[in-house]
Each structure stands twice: as C-alpha cells, then as structure tokens.
Short mmCIF file of N, CA and C in Angstrom, two decimals:
data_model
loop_
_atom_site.label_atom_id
_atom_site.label_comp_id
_atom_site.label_asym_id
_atom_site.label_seq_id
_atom_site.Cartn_x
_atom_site.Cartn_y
_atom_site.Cartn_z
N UNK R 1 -9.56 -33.88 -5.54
CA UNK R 1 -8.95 -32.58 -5.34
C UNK R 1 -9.59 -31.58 -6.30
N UNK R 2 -9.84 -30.16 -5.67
CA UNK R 2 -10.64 -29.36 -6.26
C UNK R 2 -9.23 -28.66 -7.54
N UNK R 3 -10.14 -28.16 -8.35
CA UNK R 3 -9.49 -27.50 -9.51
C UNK R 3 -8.79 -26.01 -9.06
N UNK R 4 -7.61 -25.52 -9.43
CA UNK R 4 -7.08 -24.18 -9.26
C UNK R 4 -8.22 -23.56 -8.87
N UNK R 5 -8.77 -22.66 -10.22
CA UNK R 5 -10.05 -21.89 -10.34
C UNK R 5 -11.27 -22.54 -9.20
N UNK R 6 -11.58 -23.61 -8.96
CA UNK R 6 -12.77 -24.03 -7.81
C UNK R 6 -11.92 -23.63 -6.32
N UNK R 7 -10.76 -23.49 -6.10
CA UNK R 7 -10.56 -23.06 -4.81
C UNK R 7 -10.63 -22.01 -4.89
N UNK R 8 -9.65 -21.39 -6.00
CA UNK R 8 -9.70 -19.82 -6.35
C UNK R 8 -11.11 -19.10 -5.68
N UNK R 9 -12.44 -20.16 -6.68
CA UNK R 9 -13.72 -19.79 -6.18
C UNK R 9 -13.93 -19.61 -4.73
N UNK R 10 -13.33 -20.58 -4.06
CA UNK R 10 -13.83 -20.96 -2.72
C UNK R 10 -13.53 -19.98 -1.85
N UNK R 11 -11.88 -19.62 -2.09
CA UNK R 11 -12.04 -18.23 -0.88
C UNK R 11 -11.96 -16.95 -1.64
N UNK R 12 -12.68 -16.85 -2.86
CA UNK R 12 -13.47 -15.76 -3.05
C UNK R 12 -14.81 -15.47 -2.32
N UNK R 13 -15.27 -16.19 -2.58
CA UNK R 13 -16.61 -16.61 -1.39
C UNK R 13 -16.43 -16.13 0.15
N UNK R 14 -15.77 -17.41 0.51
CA UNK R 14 -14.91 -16.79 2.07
C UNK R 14 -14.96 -15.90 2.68
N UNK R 15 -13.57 -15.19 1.75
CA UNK R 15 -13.11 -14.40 2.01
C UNK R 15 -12.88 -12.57 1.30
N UNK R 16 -14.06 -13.02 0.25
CA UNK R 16 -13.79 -11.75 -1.01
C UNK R 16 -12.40 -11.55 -1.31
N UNK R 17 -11.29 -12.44 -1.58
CA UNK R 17 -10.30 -12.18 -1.85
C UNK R 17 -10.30 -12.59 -3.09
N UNK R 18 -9.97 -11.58 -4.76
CA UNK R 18 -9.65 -12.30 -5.83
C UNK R 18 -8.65 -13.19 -5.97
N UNK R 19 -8.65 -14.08 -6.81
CA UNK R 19 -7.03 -14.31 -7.22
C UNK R 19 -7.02 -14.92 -8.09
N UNK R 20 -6.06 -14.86 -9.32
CA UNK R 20 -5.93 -14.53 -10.40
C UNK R 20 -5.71 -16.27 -10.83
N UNK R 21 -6.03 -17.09 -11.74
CA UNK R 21 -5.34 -18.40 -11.48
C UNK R 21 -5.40 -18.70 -13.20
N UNK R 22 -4.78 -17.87 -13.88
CA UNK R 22 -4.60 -17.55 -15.42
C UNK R 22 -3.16 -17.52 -15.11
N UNK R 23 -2.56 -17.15 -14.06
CA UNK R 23 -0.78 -17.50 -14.02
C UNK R 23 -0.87 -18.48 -13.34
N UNK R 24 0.67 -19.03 -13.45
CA UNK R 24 1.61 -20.11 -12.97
C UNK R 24 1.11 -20.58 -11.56
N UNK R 25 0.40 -19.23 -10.94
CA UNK R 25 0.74 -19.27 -8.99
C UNK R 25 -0.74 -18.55 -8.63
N UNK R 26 -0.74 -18.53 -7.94
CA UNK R 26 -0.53 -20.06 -6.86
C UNK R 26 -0.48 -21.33 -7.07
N UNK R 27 0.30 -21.59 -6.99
CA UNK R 27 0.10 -23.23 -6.97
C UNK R 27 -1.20 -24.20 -7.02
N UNK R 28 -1.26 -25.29 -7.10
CA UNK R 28 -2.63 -25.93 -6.99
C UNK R 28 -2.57 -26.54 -5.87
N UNK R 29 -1.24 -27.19 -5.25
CA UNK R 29 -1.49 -27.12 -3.72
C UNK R 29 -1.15 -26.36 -2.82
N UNK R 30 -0.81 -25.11 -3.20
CA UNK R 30 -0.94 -24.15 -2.13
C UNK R 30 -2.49 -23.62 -2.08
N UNK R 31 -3.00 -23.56 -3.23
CA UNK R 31 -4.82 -23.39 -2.93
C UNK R 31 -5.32 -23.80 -2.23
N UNK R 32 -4.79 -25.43 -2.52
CA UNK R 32 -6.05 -26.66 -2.10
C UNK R 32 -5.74 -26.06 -0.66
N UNK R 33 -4.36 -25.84 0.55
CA UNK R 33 -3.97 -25.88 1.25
C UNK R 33 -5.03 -24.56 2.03
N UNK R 34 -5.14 -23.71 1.17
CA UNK R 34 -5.42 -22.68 1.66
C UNK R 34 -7.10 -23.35 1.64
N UNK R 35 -8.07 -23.17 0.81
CA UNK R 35 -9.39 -24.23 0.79
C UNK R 35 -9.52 -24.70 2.27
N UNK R 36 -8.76 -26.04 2.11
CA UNK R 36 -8.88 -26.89 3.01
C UNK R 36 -8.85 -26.29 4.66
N UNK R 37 -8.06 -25.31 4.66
CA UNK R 37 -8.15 -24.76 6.54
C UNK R 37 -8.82 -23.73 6.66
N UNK R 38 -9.31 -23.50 5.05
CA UNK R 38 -10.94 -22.16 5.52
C UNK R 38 -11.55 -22.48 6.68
N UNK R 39 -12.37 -23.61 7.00
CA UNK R 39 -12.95 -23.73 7.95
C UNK R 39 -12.63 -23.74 9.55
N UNK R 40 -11.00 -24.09 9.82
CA UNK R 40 -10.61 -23.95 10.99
C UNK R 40 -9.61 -22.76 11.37
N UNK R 41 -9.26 -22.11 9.93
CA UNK R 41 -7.98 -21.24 10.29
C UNK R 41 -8.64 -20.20 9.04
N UNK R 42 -9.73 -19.62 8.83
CA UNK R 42 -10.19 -18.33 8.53
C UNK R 42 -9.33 -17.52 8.42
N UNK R 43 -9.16 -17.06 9.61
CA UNK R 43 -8.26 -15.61 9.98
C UNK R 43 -6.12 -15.45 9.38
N UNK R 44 -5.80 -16.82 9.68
CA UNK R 44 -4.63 -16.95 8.85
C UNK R 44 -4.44 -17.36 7.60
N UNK R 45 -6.08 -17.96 7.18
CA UNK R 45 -5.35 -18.19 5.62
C UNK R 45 -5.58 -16.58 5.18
N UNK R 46 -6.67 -15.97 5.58
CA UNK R 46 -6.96 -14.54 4.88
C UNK R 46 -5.43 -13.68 4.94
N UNK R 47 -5.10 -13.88 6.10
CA UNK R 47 -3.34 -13.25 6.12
C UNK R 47 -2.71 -13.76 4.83
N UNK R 48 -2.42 -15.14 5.21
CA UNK R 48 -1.37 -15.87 4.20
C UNK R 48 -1.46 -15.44 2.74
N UNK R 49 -3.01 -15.30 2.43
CA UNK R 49 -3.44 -14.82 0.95
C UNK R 49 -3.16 -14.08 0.78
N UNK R 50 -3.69 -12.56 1.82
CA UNK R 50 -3.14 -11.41 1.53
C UNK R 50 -1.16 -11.39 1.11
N UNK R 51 -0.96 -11.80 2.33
CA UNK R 51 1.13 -11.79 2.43
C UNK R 51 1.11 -12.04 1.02
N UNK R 52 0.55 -13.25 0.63
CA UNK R 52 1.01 -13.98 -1.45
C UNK R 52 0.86 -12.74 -1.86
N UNK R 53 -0.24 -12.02 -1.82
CA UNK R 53 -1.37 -11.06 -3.14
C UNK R 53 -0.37 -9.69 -2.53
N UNK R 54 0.18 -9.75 -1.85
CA UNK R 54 1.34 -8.56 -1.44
C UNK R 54 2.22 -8.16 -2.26
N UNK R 55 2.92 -9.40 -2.09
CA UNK R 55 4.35 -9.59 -2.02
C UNK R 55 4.26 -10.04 -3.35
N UNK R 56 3.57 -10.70 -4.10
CA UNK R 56 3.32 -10.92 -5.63
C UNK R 56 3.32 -9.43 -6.61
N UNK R 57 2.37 -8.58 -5.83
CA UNK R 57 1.63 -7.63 -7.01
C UNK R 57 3.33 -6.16 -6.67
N UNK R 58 3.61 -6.24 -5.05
CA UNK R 58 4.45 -5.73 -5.65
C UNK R 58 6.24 -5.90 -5.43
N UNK R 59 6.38 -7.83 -5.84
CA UNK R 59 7.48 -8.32 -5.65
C UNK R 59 8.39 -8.18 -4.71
N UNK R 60 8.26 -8.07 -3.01
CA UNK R 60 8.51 -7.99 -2.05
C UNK R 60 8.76 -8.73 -1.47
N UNK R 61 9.56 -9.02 -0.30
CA UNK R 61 9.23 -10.12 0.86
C UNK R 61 8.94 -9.05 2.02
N UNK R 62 7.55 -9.75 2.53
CA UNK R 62 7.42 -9.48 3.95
C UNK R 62 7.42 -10.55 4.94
N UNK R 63 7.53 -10.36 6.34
CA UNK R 63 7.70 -11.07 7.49
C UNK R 63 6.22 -10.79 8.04
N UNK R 64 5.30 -11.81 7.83
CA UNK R 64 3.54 -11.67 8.15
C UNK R 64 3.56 -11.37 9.40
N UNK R 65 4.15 -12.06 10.57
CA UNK R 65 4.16 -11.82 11.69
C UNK R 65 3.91 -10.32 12.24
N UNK R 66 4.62 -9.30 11.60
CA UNK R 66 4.53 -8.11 12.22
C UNK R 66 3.57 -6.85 11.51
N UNK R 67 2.76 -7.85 10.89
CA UNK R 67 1.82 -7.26 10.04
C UNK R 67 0.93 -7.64 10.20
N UNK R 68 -0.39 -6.47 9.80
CA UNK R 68 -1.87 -6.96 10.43
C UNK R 68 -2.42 -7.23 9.09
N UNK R 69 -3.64 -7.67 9.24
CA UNK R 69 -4.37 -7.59 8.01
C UNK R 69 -4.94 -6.23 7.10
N UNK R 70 -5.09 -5.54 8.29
CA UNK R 70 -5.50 -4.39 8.00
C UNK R 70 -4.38 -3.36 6.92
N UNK R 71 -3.05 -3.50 7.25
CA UNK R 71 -2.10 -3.01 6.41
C UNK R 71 -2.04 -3.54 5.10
N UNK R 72 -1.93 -4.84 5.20
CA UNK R 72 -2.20 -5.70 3.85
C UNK R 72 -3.24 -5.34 3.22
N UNK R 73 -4.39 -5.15 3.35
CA UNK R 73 -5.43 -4.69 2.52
C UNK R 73 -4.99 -3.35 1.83
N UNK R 74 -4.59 -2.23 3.37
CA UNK R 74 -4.18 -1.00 2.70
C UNK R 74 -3.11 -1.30 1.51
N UNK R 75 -2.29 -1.85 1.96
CA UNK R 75 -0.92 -1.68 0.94
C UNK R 75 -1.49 -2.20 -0.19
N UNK R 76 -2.62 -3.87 -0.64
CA UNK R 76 -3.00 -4.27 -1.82
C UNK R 76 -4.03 -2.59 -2.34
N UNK R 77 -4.68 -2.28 -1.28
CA UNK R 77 -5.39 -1.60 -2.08
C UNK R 77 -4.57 0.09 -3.06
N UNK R 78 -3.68 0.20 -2.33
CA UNK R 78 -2.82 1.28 -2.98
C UNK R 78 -2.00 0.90 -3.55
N UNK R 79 -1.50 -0.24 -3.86
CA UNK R 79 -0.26 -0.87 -5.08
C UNK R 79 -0.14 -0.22 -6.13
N UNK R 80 -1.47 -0.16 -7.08
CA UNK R 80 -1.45 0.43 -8.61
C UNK R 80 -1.29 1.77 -8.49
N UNK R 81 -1.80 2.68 -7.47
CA UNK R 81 -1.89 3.65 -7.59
C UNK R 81 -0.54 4.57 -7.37
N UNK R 82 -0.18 4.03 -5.84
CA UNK R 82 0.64 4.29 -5.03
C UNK R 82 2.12 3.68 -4.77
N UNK R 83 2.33 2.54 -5.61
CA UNK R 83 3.35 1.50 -5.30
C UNK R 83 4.31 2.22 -4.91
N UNK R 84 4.90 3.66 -5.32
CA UNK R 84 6.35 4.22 -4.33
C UNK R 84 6.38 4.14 -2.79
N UNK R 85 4.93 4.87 -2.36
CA UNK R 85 4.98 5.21 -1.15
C UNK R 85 4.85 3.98 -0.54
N UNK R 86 3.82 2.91 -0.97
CA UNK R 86 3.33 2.30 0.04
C UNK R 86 4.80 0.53 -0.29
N UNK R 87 5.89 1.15 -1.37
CA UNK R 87 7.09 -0.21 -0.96
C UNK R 87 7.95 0.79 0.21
N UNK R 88 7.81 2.01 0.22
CA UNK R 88 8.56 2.81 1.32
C UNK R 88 8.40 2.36 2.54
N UNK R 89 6.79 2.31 2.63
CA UNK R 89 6.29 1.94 3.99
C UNK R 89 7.13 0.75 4.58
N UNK R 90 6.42 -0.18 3.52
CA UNK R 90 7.32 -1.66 3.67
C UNK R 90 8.60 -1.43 3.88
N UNK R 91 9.45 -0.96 3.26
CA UNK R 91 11.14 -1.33 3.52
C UNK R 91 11.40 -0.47 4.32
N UNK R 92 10.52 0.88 5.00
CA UNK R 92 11.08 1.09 5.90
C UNK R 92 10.33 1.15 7.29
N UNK R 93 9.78 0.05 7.12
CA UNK R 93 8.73 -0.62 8.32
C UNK R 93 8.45 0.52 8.98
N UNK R 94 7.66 1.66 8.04
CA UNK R 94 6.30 2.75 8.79
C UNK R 94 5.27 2.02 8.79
N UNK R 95 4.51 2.29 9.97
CA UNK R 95 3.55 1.57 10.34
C UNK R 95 1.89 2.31 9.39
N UNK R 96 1.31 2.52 8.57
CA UNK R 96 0.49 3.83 8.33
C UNK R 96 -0.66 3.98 9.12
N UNK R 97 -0.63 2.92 10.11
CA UNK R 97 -1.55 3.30 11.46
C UNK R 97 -1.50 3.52 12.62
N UNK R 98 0.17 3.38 12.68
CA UNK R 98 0.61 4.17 13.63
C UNK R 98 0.95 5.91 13.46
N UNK R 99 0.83 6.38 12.23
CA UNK R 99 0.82 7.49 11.80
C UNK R 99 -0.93 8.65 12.55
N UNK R 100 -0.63 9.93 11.99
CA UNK R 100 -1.80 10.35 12.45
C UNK R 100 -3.15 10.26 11.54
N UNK R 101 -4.10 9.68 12.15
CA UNK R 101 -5.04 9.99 11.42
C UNK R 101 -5.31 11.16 10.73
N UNK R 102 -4.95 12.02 10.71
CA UNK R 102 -6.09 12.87 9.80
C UNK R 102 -4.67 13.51 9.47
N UNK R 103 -5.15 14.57 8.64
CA UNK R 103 -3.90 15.55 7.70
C UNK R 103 -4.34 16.36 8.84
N UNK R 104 -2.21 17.53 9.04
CA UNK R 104 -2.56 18.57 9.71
C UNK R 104 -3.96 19.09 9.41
N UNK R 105 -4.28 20.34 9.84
CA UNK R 105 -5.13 21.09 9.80
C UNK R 105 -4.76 22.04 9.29
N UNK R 106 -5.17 23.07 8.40
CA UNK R 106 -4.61 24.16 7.39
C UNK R 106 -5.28 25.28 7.23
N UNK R 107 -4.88 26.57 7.31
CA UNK R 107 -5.50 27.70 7.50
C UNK R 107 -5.55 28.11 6.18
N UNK R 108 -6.31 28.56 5.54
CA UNK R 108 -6.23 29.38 3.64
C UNK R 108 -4.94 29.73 3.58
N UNK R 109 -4.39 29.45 2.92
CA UNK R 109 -3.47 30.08 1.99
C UNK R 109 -2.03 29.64 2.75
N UNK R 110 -1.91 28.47 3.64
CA UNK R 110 -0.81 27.95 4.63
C UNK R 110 -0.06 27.15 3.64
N UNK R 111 1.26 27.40 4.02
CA UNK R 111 2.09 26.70 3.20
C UNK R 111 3.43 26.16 3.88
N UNK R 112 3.89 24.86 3.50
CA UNK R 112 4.92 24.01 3.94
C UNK R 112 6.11 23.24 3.01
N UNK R 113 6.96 23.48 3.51
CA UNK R 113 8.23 23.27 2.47
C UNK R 113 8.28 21.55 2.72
N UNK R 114 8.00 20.89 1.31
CA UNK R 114 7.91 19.90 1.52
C UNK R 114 9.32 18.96 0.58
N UNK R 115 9.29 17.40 0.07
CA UNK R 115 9.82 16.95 -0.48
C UNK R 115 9.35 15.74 -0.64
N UNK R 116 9.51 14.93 -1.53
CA UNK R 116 9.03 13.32 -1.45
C UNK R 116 9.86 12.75 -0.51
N UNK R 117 9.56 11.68 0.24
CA UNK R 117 10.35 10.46 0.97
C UNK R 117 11.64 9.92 0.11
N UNK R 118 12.82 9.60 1.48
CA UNK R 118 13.90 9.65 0.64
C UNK R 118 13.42 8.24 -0.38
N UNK R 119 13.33 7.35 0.30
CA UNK R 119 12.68 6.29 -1.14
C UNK R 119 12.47 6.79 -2.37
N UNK R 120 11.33 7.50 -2.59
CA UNK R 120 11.04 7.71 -4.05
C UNK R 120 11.70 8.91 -4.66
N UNK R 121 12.57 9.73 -3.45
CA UNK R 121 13.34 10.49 -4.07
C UNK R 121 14.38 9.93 -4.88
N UNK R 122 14.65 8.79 -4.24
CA UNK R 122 16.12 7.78 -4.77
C UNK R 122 15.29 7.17 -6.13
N UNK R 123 14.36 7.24 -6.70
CA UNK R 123 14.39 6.59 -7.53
C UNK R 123 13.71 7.61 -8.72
N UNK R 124 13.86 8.83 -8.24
CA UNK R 124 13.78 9.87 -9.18
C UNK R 124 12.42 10.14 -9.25
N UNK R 125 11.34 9.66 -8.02
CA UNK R 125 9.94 9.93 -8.24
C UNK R 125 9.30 11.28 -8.09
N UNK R 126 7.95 11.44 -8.28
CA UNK R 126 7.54 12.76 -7.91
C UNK R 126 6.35 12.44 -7.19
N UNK R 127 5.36 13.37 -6.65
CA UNK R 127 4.34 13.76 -5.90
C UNK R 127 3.38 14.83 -6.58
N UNK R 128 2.56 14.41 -7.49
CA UNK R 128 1.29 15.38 -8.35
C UNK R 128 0.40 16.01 -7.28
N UNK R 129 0.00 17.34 -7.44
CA UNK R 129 -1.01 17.72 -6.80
C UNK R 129 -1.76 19.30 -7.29
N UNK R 130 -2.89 18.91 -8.36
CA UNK R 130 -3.34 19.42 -9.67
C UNK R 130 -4.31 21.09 -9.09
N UNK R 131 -4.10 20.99 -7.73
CA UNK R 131 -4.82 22.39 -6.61
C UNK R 131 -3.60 22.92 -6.17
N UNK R 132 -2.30 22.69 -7.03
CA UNK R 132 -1.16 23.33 -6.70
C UNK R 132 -1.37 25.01 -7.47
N UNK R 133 -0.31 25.93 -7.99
CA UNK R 133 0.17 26.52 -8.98
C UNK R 133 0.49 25.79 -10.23
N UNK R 134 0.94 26.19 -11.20
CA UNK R 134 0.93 25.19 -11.82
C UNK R 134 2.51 25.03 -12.17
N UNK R 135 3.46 26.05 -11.57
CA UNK R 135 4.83 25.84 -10.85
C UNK R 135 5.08 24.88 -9.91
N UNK R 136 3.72 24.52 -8.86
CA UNK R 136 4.47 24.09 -7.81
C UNK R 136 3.68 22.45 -7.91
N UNK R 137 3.19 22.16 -9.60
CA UNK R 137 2.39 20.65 -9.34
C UNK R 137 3.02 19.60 -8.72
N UNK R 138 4.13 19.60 -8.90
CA UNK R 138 5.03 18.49 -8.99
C UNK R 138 5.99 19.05 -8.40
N UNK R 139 5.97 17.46 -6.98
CA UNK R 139 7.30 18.35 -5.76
C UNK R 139 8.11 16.69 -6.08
N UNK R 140 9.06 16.84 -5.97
CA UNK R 140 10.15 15.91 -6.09
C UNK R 140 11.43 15.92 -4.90
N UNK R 141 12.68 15.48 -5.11
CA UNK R 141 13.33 15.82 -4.17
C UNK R 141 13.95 17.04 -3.40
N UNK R 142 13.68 17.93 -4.32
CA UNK R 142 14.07 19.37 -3.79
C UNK R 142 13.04 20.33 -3.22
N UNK R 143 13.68 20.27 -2.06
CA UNK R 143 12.27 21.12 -1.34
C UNK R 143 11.57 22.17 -2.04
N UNK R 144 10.29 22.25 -1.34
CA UNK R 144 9.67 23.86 -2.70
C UNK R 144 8.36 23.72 -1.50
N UNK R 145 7.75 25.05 -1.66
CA UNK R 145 6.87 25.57 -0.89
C UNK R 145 5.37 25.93 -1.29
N UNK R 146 4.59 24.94 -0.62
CA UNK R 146 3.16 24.88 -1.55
C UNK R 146 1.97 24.86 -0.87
N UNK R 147 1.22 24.89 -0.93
CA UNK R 147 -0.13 25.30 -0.29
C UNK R 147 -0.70 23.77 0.37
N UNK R 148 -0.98 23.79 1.66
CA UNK R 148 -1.17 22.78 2.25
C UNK R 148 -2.66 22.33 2.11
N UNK R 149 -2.84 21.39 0.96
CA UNK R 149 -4.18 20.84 0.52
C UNK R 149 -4.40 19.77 0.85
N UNK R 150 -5.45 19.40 0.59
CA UNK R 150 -5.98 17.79 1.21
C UNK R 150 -4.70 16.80 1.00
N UNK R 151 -4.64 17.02 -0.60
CA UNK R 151 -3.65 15.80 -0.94
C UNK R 151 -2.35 15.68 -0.41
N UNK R 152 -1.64 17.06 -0.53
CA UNK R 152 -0.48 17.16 0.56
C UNK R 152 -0.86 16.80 2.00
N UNK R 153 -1.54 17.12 2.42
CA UNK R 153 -1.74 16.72 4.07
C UNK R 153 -1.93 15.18 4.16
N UNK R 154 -2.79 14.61 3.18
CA UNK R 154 -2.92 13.15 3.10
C UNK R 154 -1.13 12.64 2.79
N UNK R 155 -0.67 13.18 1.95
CA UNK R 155 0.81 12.78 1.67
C UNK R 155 1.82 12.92 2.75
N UNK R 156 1.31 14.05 3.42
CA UNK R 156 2.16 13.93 4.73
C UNK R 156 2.06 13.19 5.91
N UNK R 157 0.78 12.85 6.00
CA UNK R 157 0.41 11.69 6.92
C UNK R 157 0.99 10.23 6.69
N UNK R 158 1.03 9.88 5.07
CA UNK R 158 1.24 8.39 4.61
C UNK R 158 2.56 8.49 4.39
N UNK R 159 3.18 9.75 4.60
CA UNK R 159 4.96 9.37 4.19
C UNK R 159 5.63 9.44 2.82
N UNK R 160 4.51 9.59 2.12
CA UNK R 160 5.06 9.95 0.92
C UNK R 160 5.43 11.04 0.53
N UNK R 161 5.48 12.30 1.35
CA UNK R 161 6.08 13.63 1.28
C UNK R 161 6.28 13.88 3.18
N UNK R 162 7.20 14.68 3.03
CA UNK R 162 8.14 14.67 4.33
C UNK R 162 8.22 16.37 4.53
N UNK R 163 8.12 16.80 5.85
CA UNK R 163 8.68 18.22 5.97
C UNK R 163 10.32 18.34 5.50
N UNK R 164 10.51 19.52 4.71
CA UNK R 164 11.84 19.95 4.54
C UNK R 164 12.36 20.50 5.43
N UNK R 165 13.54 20.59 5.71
CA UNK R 165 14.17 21.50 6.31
C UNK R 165 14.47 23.11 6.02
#
C-alpha cells in the first residue's frame, strides 16, 4: 500500500488536484481508495476530491449529485477570497452558471441601488469596491447608490450584491 503523500502524488499528476497530507485527512484509505479507481473512475474520483477539498476548506456539507465539477472548481477557487458569497451560493443552492454571463451593461456615470445578499448581510458582511467614491466603498446591508463598475456588475451577476428596492 502506497504512502499518504505517494497517492497524494498520484492524483496530483492525474488530476492537478493538490492535497494537503500534513493534516489528519484524508485518510490513508480514503487516498489509497481514491488512487486505486484513477484508472477506471477518473471523472468521479476528480468529483469526490473536489466534494472533500469543498466541503473541508469551507466546512460544509454538500450533496455531489447536484453539482458539477465545474462549480466545485469555481467555489474551491473563490473560497479564500470570496468565502461569503460563494457559502451563499451553496446554502442557497444558486446555481453561478445558471446566472448571466456577463455583468449588466453600463452607460458612464449609471448607477444602481444595491445591497449585499441576505447571507452576508446576516453576518454583518460588506462588499469593497475601491472605483467607488470614497463614501460609497463599502455597501453592506443598507441600500446606497453607486456607480455600476465592473466589480459591482461582476457582484451582481455572482449574488453577492442584489438590486435594492
């Protein structure tokens, strides 16, 4: 039986997936497990890894089934940055590709009364955006009215800021 770190290796290789094996977990036979069906089950261990490297980095449970890989990557890849919006997504099963691709479209000087998602409003979060005023950097739960920039339009697409009423 291969060592933590030598499977670790193995579907790094694979699969370019890191994983960390300086903690407790994965297990050494959940590795080997994962290793061992590289060759016939590719496509679900890369899920299964991802679901762990998910639901680990940001202490979650998800149901893999209704999730693609493609979300999993997004959500690992925005964790550090993003972890409000993208546990919102999760608990409130938004899809972010079923959303629209691109940010509205914005004319100079257009502006939209916005707010964070009730999620990170509930937990007292905010929304930075440094091409604001320097009144209007930081939108939080109370609506306020600000110039519709990349980052807001990107924020309004991913759910992490919401039209106000």
């Amino acid at each position: 039986m291969a060592t933590r770190a030598e499977n670790a290796q193995v579907l790094k290789q694979e699969l370019g997936l890191e994983i960390d094996t300086s903690g407790p977990d994965p297990k050494a036979p959940q590795l080997q497990g994962w290793a061992d069906r590289l060759a016939t089950e590719k496509d679900a261990v890369q899920k299964e890894v991802l679901t762990w490297q998910v639901q680990n980095t940001l202490d979650v449970e998800l149901e893999p089934e209704g999730v693609t890989v493609e979300q999993l990557q997004n959500w690992l890849g925005r964790a550090d940055t993003e972890r409000e919006a993208v546990l919102a997504e999760i608990n409130g099963g938004s899809n972010a590709n079923d959303l629209a691709p691109t940010a509205p479209s914005a004319t100079p000087n257009e502006t939209v009364l916005v707010t964070v998602n009730s999620v990170i409003a509930g937990y007292g979060g905010t929304f930075g955006d440094p091409e604001q005023d320097p009144e209007k950097r930081v939108i939080g739960k109370e609506p306020l009215s600000v110039k519709l920039t990349h980052a807001v339009g990107r924020a309004l697409v991913d759910g992490t800021l919401v039209l106000a009423e």
